[in-house]
XYZ file of C-alpha atoms in Angstrom:
338
model
C -112.630 29.152 -35.537
C -114.776 26.395 -34.101
C -114.355 22.874 -32.794
C -117.104 20.328 -33.418
C -117.378 17.572 -30.805
C -119.451 14.612 -31.994
C -119.874 10.885 -31.284
C -117.231 8.836 -33.084
C -118.019 5.562 -34.829
C -114.840 3.985 -33.451
C -111.590 4.903 -31.716
C -109.362 6.660 -34.210
C -105.822 7.880 -33.632
C -104.193 9.651 -30.697
C -105.963 11.974 -28.301
C -106.442 15.479 -29.674
C -104.500 18.330 -28.064
C -106.328 20.507 -25.560
C -104.915 23.641 -27.226
C -103.643 24.220 -30.736
C -99.810 24.483 -30.833
C -99.711 28.222 -31.473
C -102.191 28.948 -28.682
C -100.307 26.669 -26.271
C -97.052 28.466 -27.080
C -98.542 31.896 -26.381
C -100.221 30.831 -23.132
C -97.107 29.024 -21.908
C -95.093 32.227 -22.350
C -97.646 34.420 -20.548
C -99.333 34.647 -17.151
C -102.607 32.964 -18.107
C -105.592 34.115 -16.027
C -103.151 35.715 -13.597
C -102.263 32.452 -11.804
C -100.800 30.111 -14.431
C -97.385 31.772 -14.438
C -95.278 31.854 -17.597
C -93.253 28.688 -18.063
C -94.947 26.716 -15.281
C -97.538 24.767 -17.300
C -96.773 22.644 -20.362
C -99.985 23.463 -22.208
C -98.719 21.822 -25.403
C -98.766 18.389 -23.748
C -102.349 18.606 -22.466
C -104.764 16.243 -24.207
C -108.528 15.824 -24.463
C -110.576 12.613 -24.491
C -111.312 13.079 -28.209
C -109.632 12.070 -31.457
C -109.376 14.404 -34.432
C -111.328 13.724 -37.630
C -112.706 10.338 -36.560
C -115.674 9.099 -38.623
C -118.977 10.105 -37.012
C -121.344 7.597 -35.433
C -124.575 7.963 -37.424
C -126.310 4.826 -36.140
C -128.644 6.801 -33.851
C -129.479 9.486 -36.376
C -129.211 13.241 -35.973
C -128.622 14.662 -32.488
C -129.481 17.973 -30.834
C -126.779 20.611 -31.221
C -125.365 22.839 -28.471
C -123.160 25.863 -29.146
C -120.650 26.897 -26.476
C -119.009 30.312 -26.177
C -116.264 31.180 -23.666
C -115.749 34.246 -21.521
C -114.238 37.532 -22.683
C -110.795 36.998 -24.171
C -110.371 33.329 -23.233
C -110.101 30.329 -25.596
C -113.007 28.060 -26.463
C -110.937 25.196 -24.987
C -112.073 26.200 -21.482
C -115.414 24.545 -22.305
C -113.912 21.189 -23.287
C -114.980 19.345 -20.120
C -118.602 20.349 -20.662
C -118.466 19.651 -24.404
C -117.165 16.126 -23.861
C -119.819 15.461 -21.225
C -122.642 16.573 -23.512
C -121.361 14.423 -26.385
C -121.421 11.350 -24.139
C -125.069 12.235 -23.418
C -126.042 12.296 -27.084
C -125.360 15.852 -28.284
C -123.149 17.472 -30.879
C -121.295 20.451 -29.392
C -119.738 23.358 -31.300
C -117.293 25.520 -29.348
C -116.583 28.966 -30.775
C -113.615 31.353 -30.634
C -114.076 35.063 -31.364
C -111.193 36.316 -33.473
C -109.483 39.547 -32.300
C -111.131 39.207 -28.886
C -109.994 35.703 -27.901
C -106.316 35.729 -26.982
C -105.099 34.119 -29.135
C -106.811 32.224 -31.990
C -104.916 29.773 -34.196
C -106.083 28.990 -37.718
C -105.157 26.028 -39.950
C -101.644 26.354 -41.277
C -100.419 27.911 -38.021
C -101.598 31.526 -38.398
C -102.119 32.966 -34.918
C -104.210 36.087 -34.365
C -103.822 38.129 -31.182
C -106.324 40.447 -29.516
C -107.227 43.720 -31.231
C -109.626 45.466 -28.888
C -111.090 48.957 -28.643
C -110.231 50.990 -25.552
C -111.723 50.241 -22.150
C -115.318 51.201 -21.458
C -118.890 50.238 -22.322
C -118.308 50.685 -26.074
C -115.669 47.976 -25.944
C -118.177 45.530 -24.492
C -120.872 46.584 -26.949
C -118.497 46.037 -29.867
C -117.503 42.620 -28.526
C -121.080 41.470 -27.941
C -122.212 42.631 -31.384
C -119.338 40.719 -32.980
C -120.108 37.636 -30.899
C -123.763 37.619 -31.935
C -122.727 37.885 -35.595
C -120.292 35.010 -35.028
C -123.119 32.921 -33.577
C -125.355 33.533 -36.573
C -122.520 32.753 -38.974
C -121.875 29.437 -37.211
C -125.574 28.546 -37.443
C -125.514 29.358 -41.159
C -122.469 27.162 -41.731
C -123.954 24.295 -39.723
C -127.029 24.448 -41.944
C -124.752 24.148 -44.954
C -122.960 21.210 -43.383
C -126.238 19.471 -42.673
C -127.287 20.113 -46.272
C -124.241 18.302 -47.634
C -121.937 21.261 -48.224
C -118.425 21.652 -46.859
C -118.229 24.854 -44.790
C -114.481 24.587 -44.209
C -112.898 27.833 -45.393
C -110.022 25.950 -47.000
C -112.042 23.059 -48.343
C -110.382 20.434 -46.192
C -112.030 17.015 -46.040
C -114.577 16.604 -43.256
C -115.022 13.563 -41.011
C -117.233 11.005 -42.684
C -120.897 11.328 -41.708
C -120.462 14.538 -39.699
C -123.319 16.455 -41.323
C -125.726 13.604 -40.673
C -125.234 13.928 -36.908
C -126.764 17.432 -36.787
C -130.412 17.980 -35.863
C -130.776 21.713 -36.404
C -134.425 21.692 -35.377
C -133.121 21.362 -31.793
C -130.354 23.859 -31.043
C -129.258 25.269 -27.712
C -126.452 27.543 -26.575
C -124.469 27.782 -23.358
C -121.815 30.306 -22.494
C -119.622 31.443 -19.636
C -119.447 35.117 -18.662
C -119.498 37.098 -21.925
C -120.467 33.838 -23.627
C -123.557 33.638 -21.430
C -124.527 37.189 -22.329
C -124.008 36.228 -25.966
C -126.243 33.164 -25.596
C -129.099 35.313 -24.321
C -128.690 38.132 -26.845
C -128.239 35.709 -29.754
C -131.480 33.986 -28.743
C -133.229 37.351 -28.811
C -132.109 37.992 -32.387
C -132.216 34.482 -33.863
C -135.156 32.092 -33.508
C -132.981 29.159 -34.553
C -131.755 28.990 -30.957
C -134.327 27.112 -28.867
C -132.784 27.267 -25.386
C -129.856 28.862 -23.595
C -127.712 29.060 -20.460
C -125.837 32.025 -19.013
C -123.053 30.958 -16.635
C -122.327 33.982 -14.458
C -122.474 36.599 -17.205
C -123.843 39.969 -16.081
C -126.391 41.245 -18.609
C -125.236 44.852 -18.612
C -122.521 46.989 -20.172
C -122.334 49.351 -17.213
C -124.548 50.500 -14.355
C -128.004 51.407 -15.715
C -126.935 50.333 -19.223
C -128.533 46.940 -19.802
C -128.012 44.586 -22.722
C -131.177 44.636 -24.829
C -132.182 41.087 -23.913
C -132.233 42.107 -20.246
C -134.883 44.688 -21.159
C -137.024 42.334 -23.260
C -136.478 38.897 -21.753
C -136.984 35.678 -23.741
C -139.937 33.447 -24.545
C -137.941 30.194 -24.744
C -136.261 28.101 -22.028
C -133.309 29.780 -20.339
C -131.230 29.029 -17.253
C -129.102 31.404 -15.203
C -126.202 29.837 -13.296
C -124.464 32.196 -10.892
C -121.549 32.239 -8.487
C -120.331 34.578 -5.773
C -118.686 36.958 -8.226
C -116.958 39.786 -6.373
C -118.032 38.252 -3.073
C -121.767 38.679 -3.718
C -123.918 35.875 -5.186
C -125.149 36.778 -8.664
C -128.870 35.993 -8.843
C -132.008 37.640 -10.174
C -132.563 38.899 -6.610
C -129.162 40.597 -6.338
C -128.251 41.647 -9.893
C -130.335 44.418 -11.536
C -129.654 43.086 -15.049
C -130.630 39.535 -14.124
C -133.693 40.871 -12.298
C -134.847 42.730 -15.403
C -134.237 39.703 -17.612
C -136.107 37.459 -15.167
C -139.049 39.803 -14.899
C -139.489 40.122 -18.666
C -138.893 36.462 -19.613
C -142.028 34.422 -20.275
C -140.387 31.112 -21.173
C -139.405 28.312 -18.779
C -136.606 29.602 -16.537
C -134.384 28.663 -13.618
C -131.899 30.607 -11.527
C -129.265 28.420 -9.863
C -126.482 29.712 -7.649
C -123.422 28.179 -5.998
C -122.423 30.556 -3.174
C -119.067 28.851 -2.581
C -118.114 29.046 -6.284
C -116.482 31.908 -8.145
C -116.484 33.142 -11.720
C -114.271 30.486 -13.342
C -115.915 27.612 -11.487
C -118.081 27.179 -14.597
C -115.036 26.469 -16.793
C -112.253 23.902 -17.059
C -110.245 26.027 -14.613
C -112.347 24.384 -11.881
C -110.823 21.014 -12.803
C -107.332 22.119 -13.869
C -106.352 24.548 -11.111
C -106.690 22.160 -8.128
C -104.606 19.574 -9.982
C -101.809 22.132 -10.367
C -102.099 23.703 -6.911
C -99.059 22.024 -5.399
C -96.841 22.587 -8.420
C -97.746 26.246 -8.847
C -97.974 27.155 -5.144
C -100.960 29.418 -5.850
C -101.942 31.723 -2.970
C -105.236 30.686 -1.396
C -106.878 34.028 -2.150
C -105.907 33.887 -5.840
C -107.334 30.389 -6.063
C -110.549 31.442 -4.335
C -110.913 34.462 -6.624
C -111.004 32.148 -9.637
C -112.825 29.031 -8.431
C -114.065 29.857 -4.948
C -113.928 27.380 -2.064
C -116.397 24.827 -3.398
C -115.263 21.209 -3.608
C -113.793 20.937 -7.147
C -115.146 17.483 -7.959
C -118.629 18.288 -6.684
C -118.697 21.533 -8.660
C -117.659 19.857 -11.890
C -120.270 17.134 -11.365
C -122.947 19.747 -10.614
C -122.284 21.750 -13.771
C -122.366 18.599 -15.881
C -125.593 17.394 -14.280
C -127.597 20.624 -14.469
C -126.482 21.650 -17.953
C -127.234 18.189 -19.326
C -130.589 18.062 -17.542
C -131.553 21.475 -18.891
C -130.844 20.586 -22.509
C -132.468 17.163 -22.097
C -135.642 18.919 -20.987
C -135.513 21.903 -23.356
C -134.350 20.150 -26.530
C -135.524 16.576 -26.038
C -138.678 17.034 -23.986
C -137.406 14.751 -21.238
C -138.476 15.900 -17.785
C -135.527 16.029 -15.383
C -136.570 16.175 -11.696
C -133.169 17.601 -10.724
C -134.404 20.897 -12.209
C -137.468 20.981 -9.943
C -135.910 21.269 -6.498
C -132.590 21.104 -4.602
C -130.820 17.765 -4.701
C -128.825 15.974 -2.003
C -126.458 14.809 -4.740
C -125.528 18.408 -5.529
C -125.574 20.137 -2.124
C -123.673 23.240 -3.289
C -126.415 24.345 -5.710
C -129.128 26.748 -4.529
C -132.447 27.363 -6.307
C -133.259 31.063 -6.363
C -137.035 31.592 -6.432
């Protein structure tokens, strides 16, 4: 399952739900991410800033495309904030769920698929990454069909008018959080259709001394690492063996950015949602810090938007963005790791 975020020709209908009904029902009845306790959040009422199936705005021609993949087991919806930001900056964004790993995935007609995972251990991660890379290539294939005038919808449902014409598949990037970031790097290694990528705090290894292949080979196209203080230690190419190997072997343009006061989920919508629900949920300070660190929430969200947009502007559009050259007073939480 994917969601395609694109510029609309005009306002059209009510705001789209943040989660599909079946997914919202499951998450509302469970302890999501360990802090959103069952029954405390009305996920079904949450809305995006988008409308479903609006006609596409084709006045400015085809736009660069960015794929987004979430972390292990979490819904693609956790990248909505970033997807909406990129669309306002002139991109088409495709967010991807990974069936049987994502918990859960809802399909048209209401079918909901839960997780079906192998046992714990490195083989579980290898199986998941292999499936994710195949998912990425399938999505690229279907986008090519869409651009060519075909309808890739599995059930043949009508597509928004003009959608295929918004896709410039000669300029495609991919960003991902955690396992999605690992996927972005490994998919780039195996598929030249991806021109640039971002790994948001995803460790490029299955286990100690067992690196993902891309960490051994590196990449020859633009790539950006964005780390946090995962497990209390900043993840950078100077502290993480897998990132160090990837950095050493990569010959393309590269950056390593780190936010020491952030934590793993600071690169997702949790950074924006959790502080807004703090008072209602009475979340212990340590649980909050484990997910999103102690960084100022608004500054962190603005930083992620700014650096991700700048990276794809430079890598896919050839527009030099000085914010990628050196630290910025506007984003004081971000460190450049040289």
